mmCIF file of C-alpha atoms and ligand atoms in Angstrom:
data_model
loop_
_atom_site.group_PDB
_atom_site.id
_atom_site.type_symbol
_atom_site.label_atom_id
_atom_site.label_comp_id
_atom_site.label_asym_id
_atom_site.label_seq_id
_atom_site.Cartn_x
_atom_site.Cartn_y
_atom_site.Cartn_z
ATOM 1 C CA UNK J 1 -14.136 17.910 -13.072
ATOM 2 C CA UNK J 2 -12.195 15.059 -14.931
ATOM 3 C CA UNK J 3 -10.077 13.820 -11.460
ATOM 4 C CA UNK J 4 -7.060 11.741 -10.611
ATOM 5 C CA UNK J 5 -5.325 10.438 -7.664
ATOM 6 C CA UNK J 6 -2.177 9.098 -7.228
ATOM 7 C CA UNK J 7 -1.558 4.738 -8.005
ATOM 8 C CA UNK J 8 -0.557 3.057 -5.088
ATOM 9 C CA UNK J 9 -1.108 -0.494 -4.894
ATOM 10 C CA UNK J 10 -4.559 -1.760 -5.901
ATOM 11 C CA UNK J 11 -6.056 1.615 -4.157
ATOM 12 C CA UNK J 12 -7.091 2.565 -8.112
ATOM 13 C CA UNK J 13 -8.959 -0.062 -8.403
ATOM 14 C CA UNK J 14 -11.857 0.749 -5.566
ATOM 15 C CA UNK J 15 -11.128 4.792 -6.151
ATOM 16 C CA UNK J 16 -12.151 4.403 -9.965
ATOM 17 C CA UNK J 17 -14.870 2.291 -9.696
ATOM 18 C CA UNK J 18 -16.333 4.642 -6.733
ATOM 19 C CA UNK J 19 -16.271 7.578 -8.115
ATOM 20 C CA UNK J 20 -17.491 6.331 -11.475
ATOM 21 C CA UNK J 21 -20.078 5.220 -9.601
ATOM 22 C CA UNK J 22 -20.425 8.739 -7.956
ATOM 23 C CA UNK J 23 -20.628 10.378 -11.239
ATOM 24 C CA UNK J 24 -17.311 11.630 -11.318
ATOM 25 C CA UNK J 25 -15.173 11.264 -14.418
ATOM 26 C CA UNK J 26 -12.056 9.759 -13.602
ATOM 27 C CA UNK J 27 -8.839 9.771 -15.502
ATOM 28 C CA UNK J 28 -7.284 6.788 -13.674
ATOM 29 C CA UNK J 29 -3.408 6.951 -13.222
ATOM 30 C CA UNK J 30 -1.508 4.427 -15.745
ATOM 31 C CA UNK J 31 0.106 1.672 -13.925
ATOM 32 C CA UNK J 32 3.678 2.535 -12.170
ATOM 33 C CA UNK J 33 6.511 2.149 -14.850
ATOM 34 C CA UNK J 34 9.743 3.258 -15.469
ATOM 35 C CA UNK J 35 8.461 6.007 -17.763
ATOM 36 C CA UNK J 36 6.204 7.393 -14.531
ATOM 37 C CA UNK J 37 9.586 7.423 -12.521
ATOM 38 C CA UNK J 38 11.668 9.088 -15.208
ATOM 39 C CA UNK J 39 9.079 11.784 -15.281
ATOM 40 C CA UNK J 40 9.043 12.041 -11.571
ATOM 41 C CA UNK J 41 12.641 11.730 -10.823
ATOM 42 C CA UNK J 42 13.279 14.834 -13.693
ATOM 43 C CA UNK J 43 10.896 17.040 -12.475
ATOM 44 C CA UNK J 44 11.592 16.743 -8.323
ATOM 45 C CA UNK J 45 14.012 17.580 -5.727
ATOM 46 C CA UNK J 46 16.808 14.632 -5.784
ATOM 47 C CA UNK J 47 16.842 14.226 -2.121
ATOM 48 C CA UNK J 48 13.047 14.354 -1.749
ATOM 49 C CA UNK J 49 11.325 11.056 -0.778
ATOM 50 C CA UNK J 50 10.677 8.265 -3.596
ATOM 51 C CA UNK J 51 6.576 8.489 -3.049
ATOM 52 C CA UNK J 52 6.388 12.109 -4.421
ATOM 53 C CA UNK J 53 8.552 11.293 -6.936
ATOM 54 C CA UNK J 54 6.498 8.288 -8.612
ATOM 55 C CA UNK J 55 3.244 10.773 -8.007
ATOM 56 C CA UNK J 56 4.611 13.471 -9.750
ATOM 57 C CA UNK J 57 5.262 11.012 -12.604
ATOM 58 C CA UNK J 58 1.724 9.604 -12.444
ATOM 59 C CA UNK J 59 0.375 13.138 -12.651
ATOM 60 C CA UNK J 60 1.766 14.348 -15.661
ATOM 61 C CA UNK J 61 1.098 11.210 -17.435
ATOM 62 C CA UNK J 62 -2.599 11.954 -15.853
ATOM 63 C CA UNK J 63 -2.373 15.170 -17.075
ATOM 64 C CA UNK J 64 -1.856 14.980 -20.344
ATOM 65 C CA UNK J 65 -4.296 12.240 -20.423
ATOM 66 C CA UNK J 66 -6.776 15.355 -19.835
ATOM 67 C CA UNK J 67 -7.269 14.982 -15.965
ATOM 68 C CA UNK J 68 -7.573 18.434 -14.118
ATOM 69 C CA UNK J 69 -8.491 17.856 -10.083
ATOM 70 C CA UNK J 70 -6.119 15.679 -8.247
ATOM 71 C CA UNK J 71 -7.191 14.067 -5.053
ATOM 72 C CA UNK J 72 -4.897 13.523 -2.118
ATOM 73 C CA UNK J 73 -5.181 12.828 1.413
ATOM 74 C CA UNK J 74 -3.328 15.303 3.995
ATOM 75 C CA UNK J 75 -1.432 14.889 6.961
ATOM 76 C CA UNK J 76 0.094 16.245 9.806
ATOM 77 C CA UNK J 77 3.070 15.804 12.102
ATOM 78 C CA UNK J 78 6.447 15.490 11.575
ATOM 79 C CA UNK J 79 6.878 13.622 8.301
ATOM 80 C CA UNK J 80 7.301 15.155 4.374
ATOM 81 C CA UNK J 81 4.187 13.855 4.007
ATOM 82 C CA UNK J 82 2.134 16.690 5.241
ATOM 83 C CA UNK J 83 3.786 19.192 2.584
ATOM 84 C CA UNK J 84 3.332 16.812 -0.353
ATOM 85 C CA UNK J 85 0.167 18.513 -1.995
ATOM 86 C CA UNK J 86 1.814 22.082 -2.086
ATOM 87 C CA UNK J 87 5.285 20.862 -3.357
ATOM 88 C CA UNK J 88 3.386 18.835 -5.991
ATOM 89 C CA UNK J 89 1.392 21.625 -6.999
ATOM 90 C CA UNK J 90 4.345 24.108 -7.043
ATOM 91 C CA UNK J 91 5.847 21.888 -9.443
ATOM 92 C CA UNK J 92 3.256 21.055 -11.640
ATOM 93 C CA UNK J 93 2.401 24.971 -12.000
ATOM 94 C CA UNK J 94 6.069 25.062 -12.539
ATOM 95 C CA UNK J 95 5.968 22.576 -15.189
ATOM 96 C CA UNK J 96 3.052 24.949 -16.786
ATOM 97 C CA UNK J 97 -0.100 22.832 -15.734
ATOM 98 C CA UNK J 98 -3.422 24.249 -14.263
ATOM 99 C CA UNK J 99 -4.568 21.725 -12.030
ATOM 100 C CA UNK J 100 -6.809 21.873 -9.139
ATOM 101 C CA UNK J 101 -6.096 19.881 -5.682
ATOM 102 C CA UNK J 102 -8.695 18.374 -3.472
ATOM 103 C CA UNK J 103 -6.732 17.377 -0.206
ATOM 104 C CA UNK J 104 -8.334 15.318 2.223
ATOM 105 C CA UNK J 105 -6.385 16.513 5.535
ATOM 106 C CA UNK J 106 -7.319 14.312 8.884
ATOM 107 C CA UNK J 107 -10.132 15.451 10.904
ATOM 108 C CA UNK J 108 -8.401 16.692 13.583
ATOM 109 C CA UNK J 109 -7.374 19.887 10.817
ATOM 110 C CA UNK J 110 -10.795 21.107 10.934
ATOM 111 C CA UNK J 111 -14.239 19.593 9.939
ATOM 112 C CA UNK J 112 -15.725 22.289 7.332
ATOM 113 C CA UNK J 113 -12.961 22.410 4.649
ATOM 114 C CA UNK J 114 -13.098 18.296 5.037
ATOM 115 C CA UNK J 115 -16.839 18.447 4.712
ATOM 116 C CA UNK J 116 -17.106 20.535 1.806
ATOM 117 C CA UNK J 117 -14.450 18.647 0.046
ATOM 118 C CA UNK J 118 -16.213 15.323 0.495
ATOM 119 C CA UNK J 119 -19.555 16.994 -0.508
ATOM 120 C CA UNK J 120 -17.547 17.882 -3.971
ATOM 121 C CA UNK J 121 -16.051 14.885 -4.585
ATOM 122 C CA UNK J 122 -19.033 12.284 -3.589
ATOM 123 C CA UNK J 123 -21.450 14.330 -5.024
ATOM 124 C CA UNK J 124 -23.496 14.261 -2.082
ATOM 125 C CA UNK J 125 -26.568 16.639 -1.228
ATOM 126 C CA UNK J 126 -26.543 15.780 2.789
ATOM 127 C CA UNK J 127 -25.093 13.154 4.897
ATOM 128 C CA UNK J 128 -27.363 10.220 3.992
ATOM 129 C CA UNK J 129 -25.642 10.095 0.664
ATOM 130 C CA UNK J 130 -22.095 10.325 2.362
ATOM 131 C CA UNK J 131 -22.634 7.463 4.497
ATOM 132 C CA UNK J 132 -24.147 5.771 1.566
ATOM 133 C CA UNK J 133 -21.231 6.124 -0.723
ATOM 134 C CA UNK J 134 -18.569 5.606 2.504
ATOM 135 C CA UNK J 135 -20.268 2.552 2.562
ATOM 136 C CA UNK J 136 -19.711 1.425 -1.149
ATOM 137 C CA UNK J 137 -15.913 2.600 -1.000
ATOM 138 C CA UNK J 138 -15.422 0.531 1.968
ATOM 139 C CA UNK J 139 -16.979 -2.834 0.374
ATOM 140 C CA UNK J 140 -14.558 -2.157 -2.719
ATOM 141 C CA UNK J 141 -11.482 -1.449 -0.928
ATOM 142 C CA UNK J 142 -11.968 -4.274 1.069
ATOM 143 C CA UNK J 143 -12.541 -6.451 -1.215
ATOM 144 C CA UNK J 144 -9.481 -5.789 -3.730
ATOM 145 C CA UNK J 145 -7.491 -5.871 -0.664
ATOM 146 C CA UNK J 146 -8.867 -9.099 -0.166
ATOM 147 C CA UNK J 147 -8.053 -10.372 -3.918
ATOM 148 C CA UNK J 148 -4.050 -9.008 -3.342
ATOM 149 C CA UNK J 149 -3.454 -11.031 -0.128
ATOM 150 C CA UNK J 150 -5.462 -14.353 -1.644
ATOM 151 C CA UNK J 151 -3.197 -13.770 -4.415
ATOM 152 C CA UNK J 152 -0.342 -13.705 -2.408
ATOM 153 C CA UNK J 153 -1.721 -16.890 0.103
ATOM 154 C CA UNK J 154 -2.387 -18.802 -3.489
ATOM 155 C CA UNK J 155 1.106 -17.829 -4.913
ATOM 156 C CA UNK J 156 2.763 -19.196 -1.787
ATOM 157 C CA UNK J 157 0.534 -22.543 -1.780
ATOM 158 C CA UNK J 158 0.194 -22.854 -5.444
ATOM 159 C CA UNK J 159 1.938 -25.790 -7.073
ATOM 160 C CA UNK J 160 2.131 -23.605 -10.379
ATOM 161 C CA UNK J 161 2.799 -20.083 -8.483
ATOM 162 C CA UNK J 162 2.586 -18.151 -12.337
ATOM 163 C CA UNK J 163 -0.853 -19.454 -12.443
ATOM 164 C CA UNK J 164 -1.534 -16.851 -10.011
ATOM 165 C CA UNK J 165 0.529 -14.355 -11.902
ATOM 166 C CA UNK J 166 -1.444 -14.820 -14.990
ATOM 167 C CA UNK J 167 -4.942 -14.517 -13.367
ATOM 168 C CA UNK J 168 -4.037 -10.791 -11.533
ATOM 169 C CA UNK J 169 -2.170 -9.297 -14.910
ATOM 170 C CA UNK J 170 -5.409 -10.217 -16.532
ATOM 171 C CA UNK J 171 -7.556 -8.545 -13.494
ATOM 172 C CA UNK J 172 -5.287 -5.704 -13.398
ATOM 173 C CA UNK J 173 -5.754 -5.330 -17.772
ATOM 174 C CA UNK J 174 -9.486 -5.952 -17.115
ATOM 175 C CA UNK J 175 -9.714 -3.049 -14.474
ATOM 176 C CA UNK J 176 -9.646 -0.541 -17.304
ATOM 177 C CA UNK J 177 -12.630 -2.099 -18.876
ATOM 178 C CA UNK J 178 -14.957 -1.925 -16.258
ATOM 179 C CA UNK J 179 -17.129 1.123 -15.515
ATOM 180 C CA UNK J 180 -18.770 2.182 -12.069
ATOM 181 C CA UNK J 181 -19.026 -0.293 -8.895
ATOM 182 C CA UNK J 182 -21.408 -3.312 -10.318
ATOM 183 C CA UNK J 183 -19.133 -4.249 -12.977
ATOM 184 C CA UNK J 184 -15.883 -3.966 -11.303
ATOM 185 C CA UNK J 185 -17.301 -6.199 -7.994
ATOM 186 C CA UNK J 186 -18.544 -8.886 -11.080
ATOM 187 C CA UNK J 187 -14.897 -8.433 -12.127
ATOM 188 C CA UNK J 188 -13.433 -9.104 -8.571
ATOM 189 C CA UNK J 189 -15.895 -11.952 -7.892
ATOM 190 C CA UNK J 190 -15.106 -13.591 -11.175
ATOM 191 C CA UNK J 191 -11.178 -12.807 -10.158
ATOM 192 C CA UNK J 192 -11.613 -14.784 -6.721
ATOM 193 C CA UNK J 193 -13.627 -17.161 -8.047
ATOM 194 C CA UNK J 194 -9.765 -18.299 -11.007
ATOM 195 C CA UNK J 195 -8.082 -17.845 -7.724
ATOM 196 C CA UNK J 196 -9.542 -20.323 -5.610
ATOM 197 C CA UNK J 197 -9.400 -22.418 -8.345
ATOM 198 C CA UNK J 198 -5.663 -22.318 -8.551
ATOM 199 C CA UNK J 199 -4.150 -26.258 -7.775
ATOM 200 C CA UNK J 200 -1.983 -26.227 -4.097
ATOM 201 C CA UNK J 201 0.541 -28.132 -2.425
ATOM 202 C CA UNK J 202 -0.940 -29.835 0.297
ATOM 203 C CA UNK J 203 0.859 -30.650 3.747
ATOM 204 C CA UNK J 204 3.307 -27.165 3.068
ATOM 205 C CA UNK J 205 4.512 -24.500 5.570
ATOM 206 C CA UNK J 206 5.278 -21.763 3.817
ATOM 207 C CA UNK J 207 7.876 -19.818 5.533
ATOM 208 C CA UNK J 208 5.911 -16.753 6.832
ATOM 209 C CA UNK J 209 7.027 -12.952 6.609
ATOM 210 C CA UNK J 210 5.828 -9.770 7.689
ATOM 211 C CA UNK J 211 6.475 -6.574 5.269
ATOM 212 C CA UNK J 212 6.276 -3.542 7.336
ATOM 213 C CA UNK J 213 7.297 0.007 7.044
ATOM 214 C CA UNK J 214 6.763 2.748 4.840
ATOM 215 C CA UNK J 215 2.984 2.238 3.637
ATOM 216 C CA UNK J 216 3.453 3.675 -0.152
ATOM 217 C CA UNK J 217 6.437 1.153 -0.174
ATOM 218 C CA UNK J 218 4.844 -1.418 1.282
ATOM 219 C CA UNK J 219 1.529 -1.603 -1.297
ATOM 220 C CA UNK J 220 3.332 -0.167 -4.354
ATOM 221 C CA UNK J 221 4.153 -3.060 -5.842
ATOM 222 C CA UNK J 222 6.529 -1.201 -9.140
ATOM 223 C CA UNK J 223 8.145 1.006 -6.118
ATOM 224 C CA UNK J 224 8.881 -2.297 -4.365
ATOM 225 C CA UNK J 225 9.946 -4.309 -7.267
ATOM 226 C CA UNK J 226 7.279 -6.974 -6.686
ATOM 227 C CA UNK J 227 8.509 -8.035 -3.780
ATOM 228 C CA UNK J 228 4.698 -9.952 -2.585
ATOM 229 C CA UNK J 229 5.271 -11.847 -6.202
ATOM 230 C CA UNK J 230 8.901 -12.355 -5.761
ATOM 231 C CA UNK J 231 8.541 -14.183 -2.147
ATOM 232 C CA UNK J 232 5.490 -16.217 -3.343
ATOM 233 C CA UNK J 233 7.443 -17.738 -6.003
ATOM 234 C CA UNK J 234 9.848 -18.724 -3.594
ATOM 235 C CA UNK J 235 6.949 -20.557 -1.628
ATOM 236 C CA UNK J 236 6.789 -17.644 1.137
ATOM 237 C CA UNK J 237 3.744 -16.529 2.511
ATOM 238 C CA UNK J 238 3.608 -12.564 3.240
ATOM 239 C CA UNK J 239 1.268 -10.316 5.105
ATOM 240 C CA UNK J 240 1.292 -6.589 4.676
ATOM 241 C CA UNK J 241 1.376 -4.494 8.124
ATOM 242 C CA UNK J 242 -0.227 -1.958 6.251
ATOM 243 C CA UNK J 243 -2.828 -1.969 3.786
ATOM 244 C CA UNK J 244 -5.678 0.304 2.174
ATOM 245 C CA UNK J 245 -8.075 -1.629 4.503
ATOM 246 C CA UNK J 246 -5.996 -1.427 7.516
ATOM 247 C CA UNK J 247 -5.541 2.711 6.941
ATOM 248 C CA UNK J 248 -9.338 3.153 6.897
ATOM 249 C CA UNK J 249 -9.955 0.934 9.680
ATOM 250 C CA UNK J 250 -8.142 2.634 11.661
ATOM 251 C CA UNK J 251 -8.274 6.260 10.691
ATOM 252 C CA UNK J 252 -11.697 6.479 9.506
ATOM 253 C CA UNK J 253 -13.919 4.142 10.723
ATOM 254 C CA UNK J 254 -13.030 3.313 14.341
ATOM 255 C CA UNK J 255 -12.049 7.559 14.754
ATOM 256 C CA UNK J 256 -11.334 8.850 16.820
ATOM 257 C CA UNK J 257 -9.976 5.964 19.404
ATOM 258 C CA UNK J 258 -8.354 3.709 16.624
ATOM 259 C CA UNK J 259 -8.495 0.353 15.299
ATOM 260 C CA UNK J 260 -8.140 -2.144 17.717
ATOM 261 C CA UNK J 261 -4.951 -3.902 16.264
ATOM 262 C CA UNK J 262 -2.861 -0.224 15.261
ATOM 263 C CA UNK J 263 -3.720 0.421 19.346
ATOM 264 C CA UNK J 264 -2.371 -2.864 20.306
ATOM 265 C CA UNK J 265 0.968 -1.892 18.183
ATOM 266 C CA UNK J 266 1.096 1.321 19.357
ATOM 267 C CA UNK J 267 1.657 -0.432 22.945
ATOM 268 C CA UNK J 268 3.771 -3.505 21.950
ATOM 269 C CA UNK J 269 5.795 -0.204 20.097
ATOM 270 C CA UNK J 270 6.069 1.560 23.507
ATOM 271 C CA UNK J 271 9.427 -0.015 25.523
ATOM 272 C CA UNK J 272 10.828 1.251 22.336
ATOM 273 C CA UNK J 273 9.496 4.366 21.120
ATOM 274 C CA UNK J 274 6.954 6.409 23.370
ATOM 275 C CA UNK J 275 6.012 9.011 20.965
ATOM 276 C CA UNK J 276 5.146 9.452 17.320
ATOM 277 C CA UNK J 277 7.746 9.802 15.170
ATOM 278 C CA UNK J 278 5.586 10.800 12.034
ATOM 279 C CA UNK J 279 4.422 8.575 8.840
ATOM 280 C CA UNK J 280 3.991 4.931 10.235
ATOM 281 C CA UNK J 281 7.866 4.640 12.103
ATOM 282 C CA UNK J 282 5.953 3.901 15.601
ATOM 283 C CA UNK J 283 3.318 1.488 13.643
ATOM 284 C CA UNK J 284 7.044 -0.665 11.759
ATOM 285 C CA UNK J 285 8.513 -0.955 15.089
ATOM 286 C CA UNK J 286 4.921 -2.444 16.708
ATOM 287 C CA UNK J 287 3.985 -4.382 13.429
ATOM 288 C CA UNK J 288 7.637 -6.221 13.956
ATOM 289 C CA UNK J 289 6.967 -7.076 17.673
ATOM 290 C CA UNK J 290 3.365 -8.292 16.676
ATOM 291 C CA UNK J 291 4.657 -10.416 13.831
ATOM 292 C CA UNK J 292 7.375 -11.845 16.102
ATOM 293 C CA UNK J 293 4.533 -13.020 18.877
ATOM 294 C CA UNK J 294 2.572 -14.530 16.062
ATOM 295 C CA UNK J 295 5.396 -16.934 15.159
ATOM 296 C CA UNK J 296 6.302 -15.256 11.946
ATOM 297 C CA UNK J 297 9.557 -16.274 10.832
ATOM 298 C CA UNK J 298 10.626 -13.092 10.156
ATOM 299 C CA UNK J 299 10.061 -9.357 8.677
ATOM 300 C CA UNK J 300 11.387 -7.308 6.143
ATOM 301 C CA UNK J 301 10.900 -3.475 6.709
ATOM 302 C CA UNK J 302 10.979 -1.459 3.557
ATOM 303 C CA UNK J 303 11.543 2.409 3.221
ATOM 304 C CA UNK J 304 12.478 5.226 0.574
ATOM 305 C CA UNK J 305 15.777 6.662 1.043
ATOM 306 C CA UNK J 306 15.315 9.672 3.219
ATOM 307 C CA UNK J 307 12.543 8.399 5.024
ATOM 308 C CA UNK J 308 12.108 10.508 8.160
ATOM 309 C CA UNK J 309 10.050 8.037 10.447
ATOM 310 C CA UNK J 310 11.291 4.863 9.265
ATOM 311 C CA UNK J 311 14.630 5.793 9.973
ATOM 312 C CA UNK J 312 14.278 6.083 12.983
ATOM 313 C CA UNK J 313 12.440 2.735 13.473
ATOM 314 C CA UNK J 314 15.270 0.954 11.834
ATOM 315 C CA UNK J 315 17.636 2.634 14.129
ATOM 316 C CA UNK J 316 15.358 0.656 16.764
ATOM 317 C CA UNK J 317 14.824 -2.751 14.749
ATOM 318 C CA UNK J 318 18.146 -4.511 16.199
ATOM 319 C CA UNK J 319 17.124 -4.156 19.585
ATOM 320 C CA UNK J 320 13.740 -5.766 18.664
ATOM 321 C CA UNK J 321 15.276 -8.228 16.721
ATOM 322 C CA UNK J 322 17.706 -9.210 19.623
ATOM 323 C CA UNK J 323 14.790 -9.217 22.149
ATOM 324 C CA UNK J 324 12.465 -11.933 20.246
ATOM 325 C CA UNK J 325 14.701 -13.670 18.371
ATOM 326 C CA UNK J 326 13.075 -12.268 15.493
ATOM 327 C CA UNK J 327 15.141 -11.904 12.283
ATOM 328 C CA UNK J 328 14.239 -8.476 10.490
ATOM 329 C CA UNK J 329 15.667 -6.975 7.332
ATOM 330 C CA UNK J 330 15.972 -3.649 6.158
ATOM 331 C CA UNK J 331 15.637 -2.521 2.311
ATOM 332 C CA UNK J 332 15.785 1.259 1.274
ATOM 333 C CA UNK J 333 14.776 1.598 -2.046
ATOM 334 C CA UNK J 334 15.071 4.317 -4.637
ATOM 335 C CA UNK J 335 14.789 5.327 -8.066
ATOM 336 C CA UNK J 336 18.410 3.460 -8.315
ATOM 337 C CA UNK J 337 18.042 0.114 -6.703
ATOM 338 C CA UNK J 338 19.251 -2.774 -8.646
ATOM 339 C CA UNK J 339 16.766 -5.466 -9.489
ATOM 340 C CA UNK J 340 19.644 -8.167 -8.836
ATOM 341 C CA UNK J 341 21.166 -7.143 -5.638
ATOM 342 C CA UNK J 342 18.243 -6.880 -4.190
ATOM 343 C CA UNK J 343 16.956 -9.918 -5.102
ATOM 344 C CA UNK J 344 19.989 -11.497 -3.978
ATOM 345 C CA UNK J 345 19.762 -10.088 -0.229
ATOM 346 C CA UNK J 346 15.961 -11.466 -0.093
ATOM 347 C CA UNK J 347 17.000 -15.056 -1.320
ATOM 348 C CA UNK J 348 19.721 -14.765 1.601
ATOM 349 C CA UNK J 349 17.288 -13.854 4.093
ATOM 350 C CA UNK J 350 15.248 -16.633 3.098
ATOM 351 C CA UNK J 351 18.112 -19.396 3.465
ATOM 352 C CA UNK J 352 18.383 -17.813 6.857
ATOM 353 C CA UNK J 353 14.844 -18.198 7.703
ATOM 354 C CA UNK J 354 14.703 -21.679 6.645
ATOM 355 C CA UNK J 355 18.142 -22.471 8.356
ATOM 356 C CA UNK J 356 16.823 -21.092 11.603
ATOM 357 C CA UNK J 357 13.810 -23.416 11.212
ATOM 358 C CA UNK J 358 15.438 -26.641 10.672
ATOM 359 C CA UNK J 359 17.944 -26.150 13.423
ATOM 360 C CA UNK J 360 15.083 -25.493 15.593
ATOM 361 C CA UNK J 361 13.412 -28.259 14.630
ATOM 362 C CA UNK J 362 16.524 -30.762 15.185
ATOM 363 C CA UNK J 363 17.062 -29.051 18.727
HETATM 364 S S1 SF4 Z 401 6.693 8.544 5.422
HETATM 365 FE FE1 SF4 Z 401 8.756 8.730 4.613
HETATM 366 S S2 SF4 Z 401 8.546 8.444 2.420
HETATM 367 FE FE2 SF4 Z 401 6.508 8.870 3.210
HETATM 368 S S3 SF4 Z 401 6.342 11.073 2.985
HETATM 369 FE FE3 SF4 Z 401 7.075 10.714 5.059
HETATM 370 S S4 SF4 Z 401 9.294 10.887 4.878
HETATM 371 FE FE4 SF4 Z 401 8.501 10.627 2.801
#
């Protein structure tokens, strides 16, 4: 089995490394680039969601790199989501390709397809060795989770903020050197290690945001044209509603109640939205409120065109907004957003924040 899963964000990182580790072989998906999104944009339905498209790109690149099992994680509810792995396999048989899929559907789908699945992938003979490698994929996930947001903390503090820049494009071009978990946690420790280093501006308050929304959107960082490096080098500091560590938390490791910070959202969400709307739409309208009561200056929510769930939650955003004072801005990206324009409507939200901050200070 020669596998492959889809990039998004830094989720590559802990995936190849643990399953290297597992005695897999992996064929790691290339880095997000225009070329993956050409691919996927030619070979999918226009008016499907953004995610599959950029998947479908990273596949065939994958592909032809040799890979032959994809993994995915499944879904349910009412949200594209849950029909991604047999649209992407109807087009990659299309396309001509034999490829196997190994979906990881939630628990609540049934426990013996799920168990014999994670048997295959981990290579495990009985549960011992499950728990042992759960164990080691949640140490690595955590822990390139944790190098992205001190990135994004240093960028914001840092007095040179392309310091920072310099020190992940050399972790990220060092990632495909490593083999198995020991020498890509030496790589991560050695990556922290140039990051604390990094010189910052003492007595600062970065202006703080909160990016919530669509969860591929919101950790892809080519899908979201940078948008963690483009507010740091404005001086912004940015927290992610939604992260790799955040999805396990709360889906795997505290099942079946929850994590104890999605449950909180899910009841700050409720005046607002009572039921599920499907993706994370119910989690975006919750992650705004909590942001607001933290005494973040503000949010952005970004979503693929055609999002279902978020949608809906930005249909509900104003009326948040209006509620807590809270400024929030929407971006809906696709395979045709403009580098400039957007980057223009970011720099004005900015000004804004900062406006509403010295007023508030002079009051
Ligand atoms: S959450 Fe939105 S973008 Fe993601 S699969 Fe569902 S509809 Fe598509």
């Amino acid at each position: 089995m020669k596998l492959t899963f889809p990039h998004m964000g830094n989720v590559y990182i802990a995936a190849k490394a643990f399953f290297e580790e597992l005695g897999q072989e992996v064929i790691p998906p290339p880095r997000n680039s225009n070329k993956t999104l050409e691919i996927g944009t030619k070979y999918s339905q226009e008016t499907i969601c953004l995610p599959l498209k950029v998947m479908i790109g990273n596949f065939v690149e994958t592909i032809e790199r040799g890979a032959d099992t994809i993994l995915l994680t499944g879904s349910c509810g009412p949200c594209r989501y849950g029909y991604y792995s047999v649209l992407e396999k109807n087009i990659l048989q299309d396309l001509g390709y034999d490829v196997d899929f190994v979906v990881l559907d939630p628990i609540g789908e049934g426990i013996d397809k799920l168990k014999i699945n994670v048997y295959k992938l981990f290579n495990a003979r009985n549960m011992k060795d499950v728990m042992e490698a759960a164990r080691l994929g949640w140490k690595l996930i955590k822990k390139a989770d944790y190098i992205t947001d001190l990135s994004n903390e240093k960028r914001a503090y840092a007095i040179n903020s392309y310091e920072v820049d310099v020190i992940m494009d050399n972790y990220y071009k060092e990632v495909e050197n490593t083999f198995g978990a020991k020498e890509m946690m030496d790589l991560m420790d050695s990556t922290i290690e140039k990051l604390n280093k990094v010189k910052t501006k003492k007595d600062y308050y970065p202006v703080r945001i909160g990016l919530i929304g669509e969860i591929y959107t919101v950790i892809e960082p080519f899908v979201n044209l940078e948008i963690e490096r483009k507010l740091g080098h404005m001086g912004v500091l940015v927290e992610k509603s939604l992260t790799p560590t955040i999805w396990v938390e709360h889906h795997i490791k505290s099942f079946p109640f929850g994590s104890k910070i999605e449950r909180l959202k899910y009841e700050l969400a409720k005046p607002y939205l009572k039921t599920g709307v499907g993706g994370h739409g119910r989690e975006t309208v919750g992650s705004a409120i909590y942001y607001a009561r933290r005494g973040f200056d503000g949010a952005i929510q970004l979503l693929p065109l055609n999002c279902m769930p978020e949608i809906v939650a930005k249909s509900i955003l104003p009326k948040v907004s209006k509620d807590y004072d809270f400024p929030i801005m929407t971006l809906i990206i696709d395979e045709m957003t403009g580098e400039a324009g957007y980057m223009t409507r970011i720099e004005a939200f900015i000004d804004l924040l900062k406006r509403k901050r010295r007023k508030a200070v002079n009051e």
